[in-house]
Amino acid sequence: MDLELSSEDQAFRDEVRDFLDAELTAEIRDTTRRTTAVWVDKPIVMEWHRKLYEKGWIGYFWPEEFGGTGWNATQQYIFLTESARAGAPPLIPMSLRYVGPVIFTFGDDWQKEYFLPKILSGEHYWCQGYSEPGAGSDLAALKCKAERDGDDYIINGTKIWTTNAHVADWIFCLVRTDNTGKKQQGITFIVIDMNTPGITVEPIITMDLDHDVNQVFFDNVRVPVKNRVGEEGAGWGYGKFLLEFERAGGSCARLKADLAHLKMIAAAQHRADKPLIEDAAFATEIAKVEIGITGLEITERQILSKAAAGEPPGSEGSILNAQAVQYNQRMTELAVEAMDHYALPFIPGRPFPGANEWYPGPDYAPPVMGQYLNRRATSIYGGSDEVQREIISKMLIGR
Ligand SMILES: Cc1cc2nc3c(=O)[nH]c(=O)nc-3n(C[C@H](O)[C@H](O)[C@H](O)COP(=O)(O)OP(=O)(O)OC[C@H]3O[C@@H](n4cnc5c(N)ncnc54)[C@H](O)[C@@H]3O)c2cc1C
């Protein structure tokens, strides 16, 4: 794998930089940096999504025949790296990275024609309905039921931890259509309009006092059979295919941008009259993270090469995910340490102030504690750390 950029690649990088300079507004950049949740709020992130769509760059890893850019692995890498470096918000993956590839790989013609253009344009904002109470790591234990009634399925049950369900237009779900056989059998992949009667969304407030996740209830929800993707009962295979994309989503570009931000904080904060970054113990901790991220980048570029060759990410996605999560969490810990008392939640009644509220200390202080608390969940969602390590162990030593 050649890590040097050719002159064509350098020209492409300059084109990406020019676009980012021209289109990435201060409001989008500042909101992204101050957001404590993983995903920036819908109005801001979709404003960026639409700018990329208008430029023709939103399907950055999709095949050209479905409206993607058809970029090779290096171009994708450049695009992701430059976007993160410039402070662009991460694109919402539920549509572009998760359900999109399932539909263009396993969907029928109607589904491809109807959904794919709306995913690219941003008209449809999606959420992911996999987990249930009692079916998280053991996802195949899921019980949410879909019973056939003529040309419809009737859905009953619940999904939990559903990120952004409260603002989503569509949800893709794994549902049970058959209870006989092994638990991985009888699972079906179906997409559901969130405005369908019988769906209710209840918020779950997390410890950073944010509302990102929800519980979704389905009470006799009628869904047309044409919304089923692929074969009835074959959903486990499609669901696993999708999870490979989910686990491969931890872009090193963003880790590198976070590292640069952490270094900026450590250079600006002082201990005993010298910048914290000159403190040997603190600098060592930053160096450990930097070495890890540099190594991880090679794995990510292998995954991007596979994607550009039309292959799914494979189990390398779990390696990327497990390691990226570790560095991501560590950097938020170091940021709290660096901010010292400015990271303390102390405004009465509003322990973790929002982006535009007054806050003592430097302007990079307010999101630090919220980001630290929010990132505790990164080793749970998309498959917990323990489960990722089991996958890696099976891949490397066969058990
Ligand atoms: C912030 C957040 C956002 C999320 N967003 C979504 C979403 O949008 N859509 C969605 O469908 N789901 C979402 N999830 C759910 C997430 O995928 C599950 O929480 C995750 O799969 C773990 O399942 P669980 O919570 O049921 O925990 P459990 O599976 O009950 O696990 C509990 C503990 O047991 C450990 N454990 C379980 N099985 C094993 C094993 N075989 N070996 C070793 N240890 C094991 C786990 O590692 C964990 O520490 C989200 C979760 C969070 C926290």
Short mmCIF file of N, CA and C in Angstrom, two decimals, residues 243-344:
data_model
loop_
_atom_site.label_atom_id
_atom_site.label_comp_id
_atom_site.label_asym_id
_atom_site.label_seq_id
_atom_site.Cartn_x
_atom_site.Cartn_y
_atom_site.Cartn_z
N LEU A 243 -23.50 -4.38 10.02
CA LEU A 243 -22.67 -4.12 11.21
C LEU A 243 -21.19 -3.98 10.85
N GLU A 244 -20.77 -4.67 9.78
CA GLU A 244 -19.37 -4.51 9.36
C GLU A 244 -19.10 -3.06 8.97
N PHE A 245 -20.08 -2.43 8.31
CA PHE A 245 -19.91 -1.02 7.94
C PHE A 245 -19.94 -0.14 9.19
N GLU A 246 -20.83 -0.52 10.14
CA GLU A 246 -20.94 0.27 11.37
C GLU A 246 -19.62 0.24 12.13
N ARG A 247 -19.03 -0.97 12.22
CA ARG A 247 -17.81 -1.11 13.02
C ARG A 247 -16.60 -0.53 12.32
N ALA A 248 -16.69 -0.38 11.01
CA ALA A 248 -15.56 0.20 10.27
C ALA A 248 -15.66 1.71 10.20
N GLY A 249 -16.64 2.28 10.92
CA GLY A 249 -16.91 3.71 10.76
C GLY A 249 -16.06 4.65 11.58
N GLY A 250 -15.21 4.12 12.47
CA GLY A 250 -14.42 4.99 13.34
C GLY A 250 -13.23 5.59 12.61
N SER A 251 -13.46 6.69 11.93
CA SER A 251 -12.43 7.23 11.05
C SER A 251 -11.24 7.80 11.83
N CYS A 252 -10.03 7.37 11.43
CA CYS A 252 -8.81 7.89 12.06
C CYS A 252 -8.67 9.38 11.82
N ALA A 253 -9.23 9.86 10.72
CA ALA A 253 -9.14 11.28 10.42
C ALA A 253 -9.71 12.08 11.58
N ARG A 254 -10.82 11.61 12.09
CA ARG A 254 -11.46 12.34 13.18
C ARG A 254 -10.65 12.21 14.48
N LEU A 255 -10.08 11.01 14.69
CA LEU A 255 -9.22 10.85 15.86
C LEU A 255 -8.04 11.81 15.79
N LYS A 256 -7.50 11.96 14.57
CA LYS A 256 -6.35 12.86 14.42
C LYS A 256 -6.76 14.32 14.67
N ALA A 257 -7.96 14.67 14.22
CA ALA A 257 -8.43 16.04 14.45
C ALA A 257 -8.64 16.26 15.96
N ASP A 258 -9.19 15.25 16.64
CA ASP A 258 -9.38 15.37 18.10
C ASP A 258 -8.04 15.48 18.82
N LEU A 259 -7.05 14.73 18.31
CA LEU A 259 -5.72 14.78 18.92
C LEU A 259 -5.12 16.19 18.77
N ALA A 260 -5.29 16.77 17.59
CA ALA A 260 -4.76 18.13 17.37
C ALA A 260 -5.44 19.10 18.34
N HIS A 261 -6.74 18.92 18.56
CA HIS A 261 -7.47 19.79 19.49
C HIS A 261 -6.95 19.60 20.92
N LEU A 262 -6.74 18.35 21.29
CA LEU A 262 -6.22 18.06 22.64
C LEU A 262 -4.85 18.69 22.83
N LYS A 263 -4.01 18.61 21.81
CA LYS A 263 -2.68 19.22 21.91
C LYS A 263 -2.79 20.74 22.06
N MET A 264 -3.77 21.32 21.35
CA MET A 264 -3.98 22.77 21.46
C MET A 264 -4.36 23.12 22.91
N ILE A 265 -5.25 22.32 23.51
CA ILE A 265 -5.66 22.57 24.90
C ILE A 265 -4.44 22.43 25.82
N ALA A 266 -3.66 21.36 25.60
CA ALA A 266 -2.51 21.11 26.48
C ALA A 266 -1.44 22.18 26.33
N ALA A 267 -1.37 22.80 25.16
CA ALA A 267 -0.40 23.88 24.97
C ALA A 267 -0.89 25.18 25.62
N ALA A 268 -2.22 25.34 25.69
CA ALA A 268 -2.79 26.58 26.22
C ALA A 268 -2.93 26.54 27.75
N GLN A 269 -3.13 25.35 28.32
CA GLN A 269 -3.29 25.22 29.77
C GLN A 269 -1.91 25.15 30.44
N HIS A 270 -1.79 25.77 31.59
CA HIS A 270 -0.50 25.82 32.28
C HIS A 270 -0.54 25.08 33.61
N ARG A 271 0.57 24.48 33.97
CA ARG A 271 0.78 23.93 35.32
C ARG A 271 2.16 24.40 35.77
N ALA A 272 2.21 24.95 36.95
CA ALA A 272 3.49 25.43 37.49
C ALA A 272 4.21 26.33 36.47
N ASP A 273 3.43 27.24 35.89
CA ASP A 273 3.98 28.27 34.99
C ASP A 273 4.54 27.75 33.67
N LYS A 274 4.26 26.50 33.35
CA LYS A 274 4.68 26.08 32.00
C LYS A 274 3.52 25.34 31.32
N PRO A 275 3.51 25.39 29.97
CA PRO A 275 2.40 24.72 29.28
C PRO A 275 2.34 23.24 29.64
N LEU A 276 1.14 22.74 29.80
CA LEU A 276 0.95 21.35 30.21
C LEU A 276 1.63 20.38 29.23
N ILE A 277 1.66 20.78 27.97
CA ILE A 277 2.23 19.87 26.96
C ILE A 277 3.73 19.67 27.19
N GLU A 278 4.34 20.55 27.99
CA GLU A 278 5.77 20.39 28.31
C GLU A 278 5.98 19.54 29.56
N ASP A 279 4.89 19.15 30.18
CA ASP A 279 4.99 18.26 31.34
C ASP A 279 5.25 16.84 30.81
N ALA A 280 6.35 16.22 31.27
CA ALA A 280 6.77 14.94 30.67
C ALA A 280 5.70 13.86 30.81
N ALA A 281 5.05 13.80 31.98
CA ALA A 281 4.07 12.73 32.20
C ALA A 281 2.86 12.92 31.28
N PHE A 282 2.40 14.18 31.15
CA PHE A 282 1.22 14.42 30.30
C PHE A 282 1.58 14.21 28.83
N ALA A 283 2.76 14.70 28.44
CA ALA A 283 3.19 14.53 27.04
C ALA A 283 3.32 13.05 26.69
N THR A 284 3.74 12.23 27.65
CA THR A 284 3.86 10.79 27.40
C THR A 284 2.49 10.18 27.10
N GLU A 285 1.48 10.60 27.86
CA GLU A 285 0.13 10.06 27.64
C GLU A 285 -0.38 10.45 26.25
N ILE A 286 -0.11 11.69 25.85
CA ILE A 286 -0.53 12.12 24.51
C ILE A 286 0.23 11.32 23.44
N ALA A 287 1.52 11.11 23.68
CA ALA A 287 2.33 10.36 22.70
C ALA A 287 1.81 8.93 22.53
N LYS A 288 1.40 8.30 23.64
CA LYS A 288 0.88 6.92 23.55
C LYS A 288 -0.33 6.87 22.62
N VAL A 289 -1.22 7.86 22.78
CA VAL A 289 -2.42 7.91 21.93
C VAL A 289 -2.01 8.14 20.47
N GLU A 290 -1.07 9.05 20.27
CA GLU A 290 -0.66 9.39 18.90
C GLU A 290 -0.05 8.18 18.19
N ILE A 291 0.77 7.42 18.90
CA ILE A 291 1.40 6.23 18.30
C ILE A 291 0.30 5.23 17.91
N GLY A 292 -0.66 5.05 18.82
CA GLY A 292 -1.76 4.11 18.54
C GLY A 292 -2.55 4.52 17.31
N ILE A 293 -2.89 5.79 17.22
CA ILE A 293 -3.70 6.27 16.08
C ILE A 293 -2.92 6.10 14.77
N THR A 294 -1.62 6.38 14.82
CA THR A 294 -0.80 6.25 13.60
C THR A 294 -0.83 4.80 13.11
N GLY A 295 -0.71 3.85 14.03
CA GLY A 295 -0.76 2.43 13.64
C GLY A 295 -2.14 2.05 13.09
N LEU A 296 -3.16 2.58 13.73
CA LEU A 296 -4.53 2.24 13.34
C LEU A 296 -4.87 2.72 11.93
N GLU A 297 -4.21 3.79 11.55
CA GLU A 297 -4.47 4.35 10.23
C GLU A 297 -4.19 3.34 9.11
N ILE A 298 -3.22 2.47 9.34
CA ILE A 298 -2.89 1.46 8.32
C ILE A 298 -4.08 0.50 8.16
N THR A 299 -4.66 0.08 9.30
CA THR A 299 -5.84 -0.80 9.23
C THR A 299 -6.97 -0.10 8.49
N GLU A 300 -7.15 1.18 8.80
CA GLU A 300 -8.25 1.89 8.15
C GLU A 300 -8.04 1.99 6.64
N ARG A 301 -6.80 2.18 6.25
CA ARG A 301 -6.55 2.30 4.80
C ARG A 301 -6.76 0.96 4.11
N GLN A 302 -6.50 -0.15 4.83
CA GLN A 302 -6.80 -1.47 4.26
C GLN A 302 -8.31 -1.61 4.04
N ILE A 303 -9.09 -1.14 5.03
CA ILE A 303 -10.54 -1.23 4.91
C ILE A 303 -11.02 -0.37 3.74
N LEU A 304 -10.47 0.84 3.63
CA LEU A 304 -10.88 1.71 2.52
C LEU A 304 -10.52 1.08 1.18
N SER A 305 -9.37 0.40 1.11
CA SER A 305 -8.99 -0.27 -0.15
C SER A 305 -10.02 -1.33 -0.50
N LYS A 306 -10.45 -2.10 0.51
CA LYS A 306 -11.46 -3.13 0.27
C LYS A 306 -12.75 -2.51 -0.24
N ALA A 307 -13.18 -1.43 0.44
CA ALA A 307 -14.44 -0.79 0.06
C ALA A 307 -14.36 -0.28 -1.38
N ALA A 308 -13.20 0.29 -1.74
CA ALA A 308 -13.06 0.83 -3.09
C ALA A 308 -13.07 -0.30 -4.13
N ALA A 309 -12.71 -1.53 -3.69
CA ALA A 309 -12.74 -2.67 -4.61
C ALA A 309 -14.10 -3.36 -4.56
N GLY A 310 -15.07 -2.74 -3.88
CA GLY A 310 -16.43 -3.27 -3.84
C GLY A 310 -16.64 -4.35 -2.79
N GLU A 311 -15.67 -4.53 -1.88
CA GLU A 311 -15.83 -5.56 -0.84
C GLU A 311 -16.29 -4.92 0.46
N PRO A 312 -17.10 -5.65 1.28
CA PRO A 312 -17.44 -5.11 2.60
C PRO A 312 -16.19 -5.06 3.48
N PRO A 313 -16.22 -4.28 4.58
CA PRO A 313 -15.01 -4.07 5.38
C PRO A 313 -14.44 -5.35 5.99
N GLY A 314 -15.29 -6.37 6.26
CA GLY A 314 -14.78 -7.59 6.89
C GLY A 314 -14.53 -7.37 8.37
N SER A 315 -13.93 -8.37 9.02
CA SER A 315 -13.76 -8.32 10.48
C SER A 315 -12.72 -7.28 10.90
N GLU A 316 -11.92 -6.76 9.95
CA GLU A 316 -10.98 -5.70 10.31
C GLU A 316 -11.73 -4.52 10.93
N GLY A 317 -13.00 -4.38 10.56
CA GLY A 317 -13.81 -3.31 11.13
C GLY A 317 -13.84 -3.39 12.65
N SER A 318 -13.86 -4.63 13.19
CA SER A 318 -13.89 -4.79 14.65
C SER A 318 -12.57 -4.35 15.27
N ILE A 319 -11.46 -4.59 14.58
CA ILE A 319 -10.15 -4.14 15.10
C ILE A 319 -10.15 -2.62 15.15
N LEU A 320 -10.58 -2.02 14.06
CA LEU A 320 -10.61 -0.57 13.98
C LEU A 320 -11.48 0.00 15.09
N ASN A 321 -12.68 -0.59 15.22
CA ASN A 321 -13.64 -0.08 16.21
C ASN A 321 -13.08 -0.18 17.63
N ALA A 322 -12.56 -1.38 17.98
CA ALA A 322 -12.10 -1.59 19.36
C ALA A 322 -10.97 -0.62 19.72
N GLN A 323 -10.04 -0.42 18.80
CA GLN A 323 -8.91 0.46 19.07
C GLN A 323 -9.32 1.94 19.05
N ALA A 324 -10.13 2.30 18.04
CA ALA A 324 -10.52 3.71 17.90
C ALA A 324 -11.27 4.18 19.15
N VAL A 325 -12.13 3.30 19.66
CA VAL A 325 -12.90 3.62 20.87
C VAL A 325 -11.98 3.92 22.04
N GLN A 326 -10.95 3.08 22.15
CA GLN A 326 -10.00 3.23 23.26
C GLN A 326 -9.32 4.61 23.20
N TYR A 327 -8.85 5.00 22.01
CA TYR A 327 -8.14 6.29 21.88
C TYR A 327 -9.11 7.46 22.05
N ASN A 328 -10.31 7.28 21.50
CA ASN A 328 -11.33 8.32 21.62
C ASN A 328 -11.63 8.60 23.09
N GLN A 329 -11.87 7.53 23.86
CA GLN A 329 -12.19 7.70 25.27
C GLN A 329 -10.99 8.29 26.03
N ARG A 330 -9.81 7.81 25.72
CA ARG A 330 -8.62 8.28 26.43
C ARG A 330 -8.42 9.79 26.22
N MET A 331 -8.67 10.24 24.98
CA MET A 331 -8.47 11.67 24.71
C MET A 331 -9.45 12.53 25.51
N THR A 332 -10.69 12.04 25.70
CA THR A 332 -11.64 12.84 26.49
C THR A 332 -11.21 12.85 27.96
N GLU A 333 -10.60 11.75 28.42
CA GLU A 333 -10.10 11.74 29.81
C GLU A 333 -8.96 12.76 29.97
N LEU A 334 -8.05 12.77 29.00
CA LEU A 334 -6.91 13.69 29.08
C LEU A 334 -7.38 15.15 28.99
N ALA A 335 -8.44 15.39 28.21
CA ALA A 335 -8.96 16.75 28.09
C ALA A 335 -9.53 17.22 29.43
N VAL A 336 -10.24 16.33 30.13
CA VAL A 336 -10.78 16.68 31.45
C VAL A 336 -9.63 16.99 32.40
N GLU A 337 -8.59 16.14 32.35
CA GLU A 337 -7.42 16.36 33.21
C GLU A 337 -6.78 17.72 32.89
N ALA A 338 -6.66 18.00 31.61
CA ALA A 338 -6.01 19.25 31.18
C ALA A 338 -6.81 20.47 31.63
N MET A 339 -8.13 20.38 31.58
CA MET A 339 -8.97 21.54 31.92
C MET A 339 -9.05 21.77 33.42
N ASP A 340 -8.70 20.73 34.20
CA ASP A 340 -8.67 20.88 35.65
C ASP A 340 -10.04 21.36 36.16
N HIS A 341 -10.08 22.45 36.98
CA HIS A 341 -11.36 22.86 37.59
C HIS A 341 -12.34 23.40 36.54
N TYR A 342 -11.86 23.83 35.36
CA TYR A 342 -12.80 24.34 34.35
C TYR A 342 -13.67 23.21 33.76
N ALA A 343 -13.24 21.97 33.98
CA ALA A 343 -14.06 20.85 33.50
C ALA A 343 -15.15 20.49 34.51
N LEU A 344 -15.12 21.13 35.70
CA LEU A 344 -16.10 20.77 36.72
C LEU A 344 -17.50 21.26 36.35
#
